[in-house]
CSV table of C-alpha atoms and ligand atoms in Angstrom, one decimal:
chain,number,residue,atom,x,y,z
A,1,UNK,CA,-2.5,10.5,11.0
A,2,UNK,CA,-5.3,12.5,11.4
A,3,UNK,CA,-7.7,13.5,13.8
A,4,UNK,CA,-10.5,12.8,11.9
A,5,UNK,CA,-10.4,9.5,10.3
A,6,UNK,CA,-10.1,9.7,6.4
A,7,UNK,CA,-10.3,13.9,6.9
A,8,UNK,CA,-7.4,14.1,4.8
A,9,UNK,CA,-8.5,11.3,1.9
A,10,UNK,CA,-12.0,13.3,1.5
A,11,UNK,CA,-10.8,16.4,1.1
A,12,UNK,CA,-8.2,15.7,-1.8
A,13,UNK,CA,-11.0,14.3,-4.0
A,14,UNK,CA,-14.3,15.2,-5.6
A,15,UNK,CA,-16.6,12.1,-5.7
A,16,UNK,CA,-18.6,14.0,-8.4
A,17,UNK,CA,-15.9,13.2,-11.2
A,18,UNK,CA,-13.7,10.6,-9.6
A,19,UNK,CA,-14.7,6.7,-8.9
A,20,UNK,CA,-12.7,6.2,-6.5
A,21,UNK,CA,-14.4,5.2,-3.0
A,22,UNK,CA,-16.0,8.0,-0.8
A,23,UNK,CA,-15.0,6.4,2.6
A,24,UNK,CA,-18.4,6.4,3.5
A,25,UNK,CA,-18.6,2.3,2.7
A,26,UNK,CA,-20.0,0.1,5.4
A,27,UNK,CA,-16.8,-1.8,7.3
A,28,UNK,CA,-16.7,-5.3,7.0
A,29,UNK,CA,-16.0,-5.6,10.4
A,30,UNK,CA,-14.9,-9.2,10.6
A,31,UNK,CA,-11.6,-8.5,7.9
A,32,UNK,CA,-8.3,-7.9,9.7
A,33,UNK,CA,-4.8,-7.4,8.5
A,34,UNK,CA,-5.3,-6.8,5.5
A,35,UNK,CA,-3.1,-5.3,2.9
A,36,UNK,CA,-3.0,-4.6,-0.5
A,37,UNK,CA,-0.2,-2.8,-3.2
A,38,UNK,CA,-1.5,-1.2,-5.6
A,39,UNK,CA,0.2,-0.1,-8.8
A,40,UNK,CA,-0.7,3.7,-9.4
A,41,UNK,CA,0.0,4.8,-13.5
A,42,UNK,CA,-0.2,8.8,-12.3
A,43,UNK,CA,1.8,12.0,-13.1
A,44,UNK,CA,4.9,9.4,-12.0
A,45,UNK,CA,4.4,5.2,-12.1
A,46,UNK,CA,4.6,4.6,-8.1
A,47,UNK,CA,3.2,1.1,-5.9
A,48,UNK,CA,1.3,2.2,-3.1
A,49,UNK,CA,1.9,-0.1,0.0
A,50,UNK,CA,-1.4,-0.3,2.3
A,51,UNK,CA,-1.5,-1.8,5.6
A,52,UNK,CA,-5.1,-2.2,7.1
A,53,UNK,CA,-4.8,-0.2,10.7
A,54,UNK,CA,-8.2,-0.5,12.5
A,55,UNK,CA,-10.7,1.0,10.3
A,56,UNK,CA,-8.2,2.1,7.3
A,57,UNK,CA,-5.4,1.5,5.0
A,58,UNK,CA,-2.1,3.4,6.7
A,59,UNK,CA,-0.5,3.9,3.4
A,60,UNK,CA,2.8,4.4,1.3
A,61,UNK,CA,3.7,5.4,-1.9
A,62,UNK,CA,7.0,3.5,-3.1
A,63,UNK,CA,8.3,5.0,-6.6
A,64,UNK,CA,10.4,1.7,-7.3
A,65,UNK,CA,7.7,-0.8,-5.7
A,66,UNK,CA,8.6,-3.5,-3.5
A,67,UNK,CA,11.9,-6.1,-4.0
A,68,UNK,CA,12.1,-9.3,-2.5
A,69,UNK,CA,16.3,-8.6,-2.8
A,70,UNK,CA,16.9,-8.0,1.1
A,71,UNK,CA,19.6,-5.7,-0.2
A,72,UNK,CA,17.5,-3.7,-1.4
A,73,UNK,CA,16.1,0.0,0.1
A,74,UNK,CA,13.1,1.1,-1.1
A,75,UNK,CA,11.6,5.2,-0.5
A,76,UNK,CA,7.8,4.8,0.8
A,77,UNK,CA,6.4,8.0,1.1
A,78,UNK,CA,3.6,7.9,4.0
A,79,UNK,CA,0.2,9.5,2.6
A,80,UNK,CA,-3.0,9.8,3.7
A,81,UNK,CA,-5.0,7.2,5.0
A,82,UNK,CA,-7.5,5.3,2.6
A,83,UNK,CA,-10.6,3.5,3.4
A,84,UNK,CA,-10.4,0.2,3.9
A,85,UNK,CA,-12.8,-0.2,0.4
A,86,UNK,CA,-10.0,1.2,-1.6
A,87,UNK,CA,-8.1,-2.2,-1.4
A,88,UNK,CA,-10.8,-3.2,-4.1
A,89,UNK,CA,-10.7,-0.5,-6.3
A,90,UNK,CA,-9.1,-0.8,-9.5
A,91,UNK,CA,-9.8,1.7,-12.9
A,92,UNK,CA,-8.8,5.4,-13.6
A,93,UNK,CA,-9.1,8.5,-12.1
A,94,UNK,CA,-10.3,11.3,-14.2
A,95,UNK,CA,-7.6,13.8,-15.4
A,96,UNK,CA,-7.7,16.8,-13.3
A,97,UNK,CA,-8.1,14.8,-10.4
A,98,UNK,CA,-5.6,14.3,-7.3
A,99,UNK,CA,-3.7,11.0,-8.4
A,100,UNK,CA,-4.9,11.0,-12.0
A,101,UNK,CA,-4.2,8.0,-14.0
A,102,UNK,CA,-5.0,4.1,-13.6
A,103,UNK,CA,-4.6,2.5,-10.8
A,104,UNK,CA,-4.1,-2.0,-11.0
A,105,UNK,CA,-4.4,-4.1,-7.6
A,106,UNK,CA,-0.8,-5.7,-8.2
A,107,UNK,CA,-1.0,-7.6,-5.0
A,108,UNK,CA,-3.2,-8.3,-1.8
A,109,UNK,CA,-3.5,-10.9,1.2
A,110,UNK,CA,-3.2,-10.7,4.5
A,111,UNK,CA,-0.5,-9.4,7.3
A,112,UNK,CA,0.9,-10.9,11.0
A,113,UNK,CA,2.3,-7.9,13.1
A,114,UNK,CA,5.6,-8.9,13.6
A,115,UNK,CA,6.2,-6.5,16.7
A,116,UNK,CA,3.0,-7.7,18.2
A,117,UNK,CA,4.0,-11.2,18.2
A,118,UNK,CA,7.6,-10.2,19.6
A,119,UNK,CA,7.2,-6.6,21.9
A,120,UNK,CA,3.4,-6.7,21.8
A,121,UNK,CA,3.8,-3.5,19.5
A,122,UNK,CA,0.3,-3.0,17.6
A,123,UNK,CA,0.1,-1.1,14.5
A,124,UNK,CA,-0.7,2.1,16.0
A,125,UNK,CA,1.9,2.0,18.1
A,126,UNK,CA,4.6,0.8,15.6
A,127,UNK,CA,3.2,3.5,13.1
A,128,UNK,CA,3.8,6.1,15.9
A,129,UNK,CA,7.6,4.6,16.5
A,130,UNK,CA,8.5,4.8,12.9
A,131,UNK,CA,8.9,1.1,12.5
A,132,UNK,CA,6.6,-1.5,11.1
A,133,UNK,CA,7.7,-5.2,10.9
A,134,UNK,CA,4.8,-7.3,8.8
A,135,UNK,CA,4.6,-11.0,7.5
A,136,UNK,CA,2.9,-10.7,4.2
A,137,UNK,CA,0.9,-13.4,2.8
A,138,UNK,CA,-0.1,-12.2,-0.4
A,139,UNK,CA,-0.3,-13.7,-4.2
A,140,UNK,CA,3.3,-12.3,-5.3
A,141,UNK,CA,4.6,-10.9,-1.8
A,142,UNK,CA,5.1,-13.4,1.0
A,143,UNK,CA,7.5,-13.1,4.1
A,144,UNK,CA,9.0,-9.9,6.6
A,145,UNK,CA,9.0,-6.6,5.4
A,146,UNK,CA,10.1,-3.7,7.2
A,147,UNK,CA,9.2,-0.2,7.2
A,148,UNK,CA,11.4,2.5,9.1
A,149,UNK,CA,10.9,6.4,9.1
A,150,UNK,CA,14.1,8.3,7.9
A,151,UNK,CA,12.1,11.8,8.7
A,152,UNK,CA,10.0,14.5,7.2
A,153,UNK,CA,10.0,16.4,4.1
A,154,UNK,CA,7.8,19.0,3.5
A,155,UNK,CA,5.8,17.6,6.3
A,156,UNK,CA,5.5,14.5,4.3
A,157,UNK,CA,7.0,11.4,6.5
A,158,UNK,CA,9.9,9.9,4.4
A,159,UNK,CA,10.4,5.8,5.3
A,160,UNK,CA,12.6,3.1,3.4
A,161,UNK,CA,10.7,-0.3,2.5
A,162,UNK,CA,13.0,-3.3,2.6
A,163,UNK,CA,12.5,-7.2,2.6
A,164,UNK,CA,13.5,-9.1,5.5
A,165,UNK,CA,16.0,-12.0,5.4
A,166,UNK,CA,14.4,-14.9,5.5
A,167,UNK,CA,13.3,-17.8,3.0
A,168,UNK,CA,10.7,-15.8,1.4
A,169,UNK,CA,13.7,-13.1,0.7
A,170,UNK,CA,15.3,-13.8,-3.1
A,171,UNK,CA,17.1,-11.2,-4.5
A,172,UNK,CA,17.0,-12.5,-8.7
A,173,UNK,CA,13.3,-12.5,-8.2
A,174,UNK,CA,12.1,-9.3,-9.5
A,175,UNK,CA,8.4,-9.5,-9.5
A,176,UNK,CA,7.1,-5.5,-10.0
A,177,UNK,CA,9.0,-6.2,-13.6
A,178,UNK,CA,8.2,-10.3,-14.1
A,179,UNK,CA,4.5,-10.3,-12.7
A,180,UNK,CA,3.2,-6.7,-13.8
A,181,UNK,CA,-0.6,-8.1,-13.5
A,182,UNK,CA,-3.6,-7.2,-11.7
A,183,UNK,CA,-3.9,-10.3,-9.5
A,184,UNK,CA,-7.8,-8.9,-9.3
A,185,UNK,CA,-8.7,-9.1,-13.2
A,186,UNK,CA,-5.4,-10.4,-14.3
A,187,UNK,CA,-4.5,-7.8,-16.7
A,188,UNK,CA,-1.8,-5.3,-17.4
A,189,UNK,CA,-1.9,-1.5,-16.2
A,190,UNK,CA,-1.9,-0.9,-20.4
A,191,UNK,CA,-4.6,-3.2,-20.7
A,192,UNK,CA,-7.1,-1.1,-18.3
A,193,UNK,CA,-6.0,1.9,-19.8
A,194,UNK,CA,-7.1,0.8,-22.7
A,195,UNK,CA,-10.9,-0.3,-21.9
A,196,UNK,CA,-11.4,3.5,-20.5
B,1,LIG,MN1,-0.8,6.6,-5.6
């Protein structure tokens, strides 16, 4: 997104007050395709889709959170690149801060490239197109999910989030409201807000 990698990420935070990751992290170099959604308790409750791309997290925040109901369109406001450490981070950031509140690792795994595998489309490529096609293998998400841009608002790239149709696709499921845990320490977003 931006010239500078992470740029954007550092300058919205102080790493005096919050926990968060600085970017700075040595990169396990040997991970790939890696994503992670995490849920976000801030100003307003949101899932924020990341999508390892190279060296960082391309990222979305998706005020409803993912469905597995093909039907179903979800908003997925791009944001600024995170490092790729932040798929670990789970805890609170300090009022005052950008993205205040408590943040819960609701799902992670790995991802195929769909338009690789088809139109030998990488990520930088589809991210550029406004259209990501990924295979999620993760603890609650599994199966094609698609990622379109609608457009801009406020210079802020606007894209739906939507569940493929295929056998991982099952629209009774429901899981942001059935399987609210943190699949890292297995507790509730009230839970870690709690212990802080
Ligand atoms: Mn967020």
């Amino acid at each position: 997104m931006s010239v500078k990698p992470l740029e954007e990420y550092k300058k919205k935070r102080n790493f005096q007050q919050t926990s968060e990751p600085t970017g700075d992290e040595k990169i396990d170099g040997r991970k790939k395709n890696q994503f992670v959604i995490q849920k976000h308790d801030a100003s307003s409750l949101h899932y924020d889709f990341r999508l390892q791309v190279g060296d960082v997290l391309a990222s979305w925040a998706v005020p409803k959170g993912p469905s597995t109901d093909p039907t179903e369109k979800r908003l997925a406001m791009r944001t600024e690149d995170h490092p790729l450490s932040y798929g670990n981070f789970e805890g609170a950031i300090p009022e005052g801060e950008y993205g205040a509140g408590t943040v819960l690792i609701w799902d992670r795994g790995e991802f195929r490239n769909l338009r690789e595998e088809k139109e030998g489309k990488d990520m930088e490529a589809s991210l550029e197109d406004g259209k990501v096609e990924v295979w999620l293998e993760g603890e609650k998400l599994q199966g094609g999910y698609v990622l379109i841009r609608m457009g801009k608002d406020d210079g802020q790239e606007r894209w739906l989030l939507k569940k493929m149709k295929d056998d991982k696709a099952d629209a009774r499921r429901n899981p942001t409201s059935t399987e609210p845990k943190s699949v890292q320490s297995g507790k509730t977003i009230e839970e870690i807000e709690k212990e802080l």
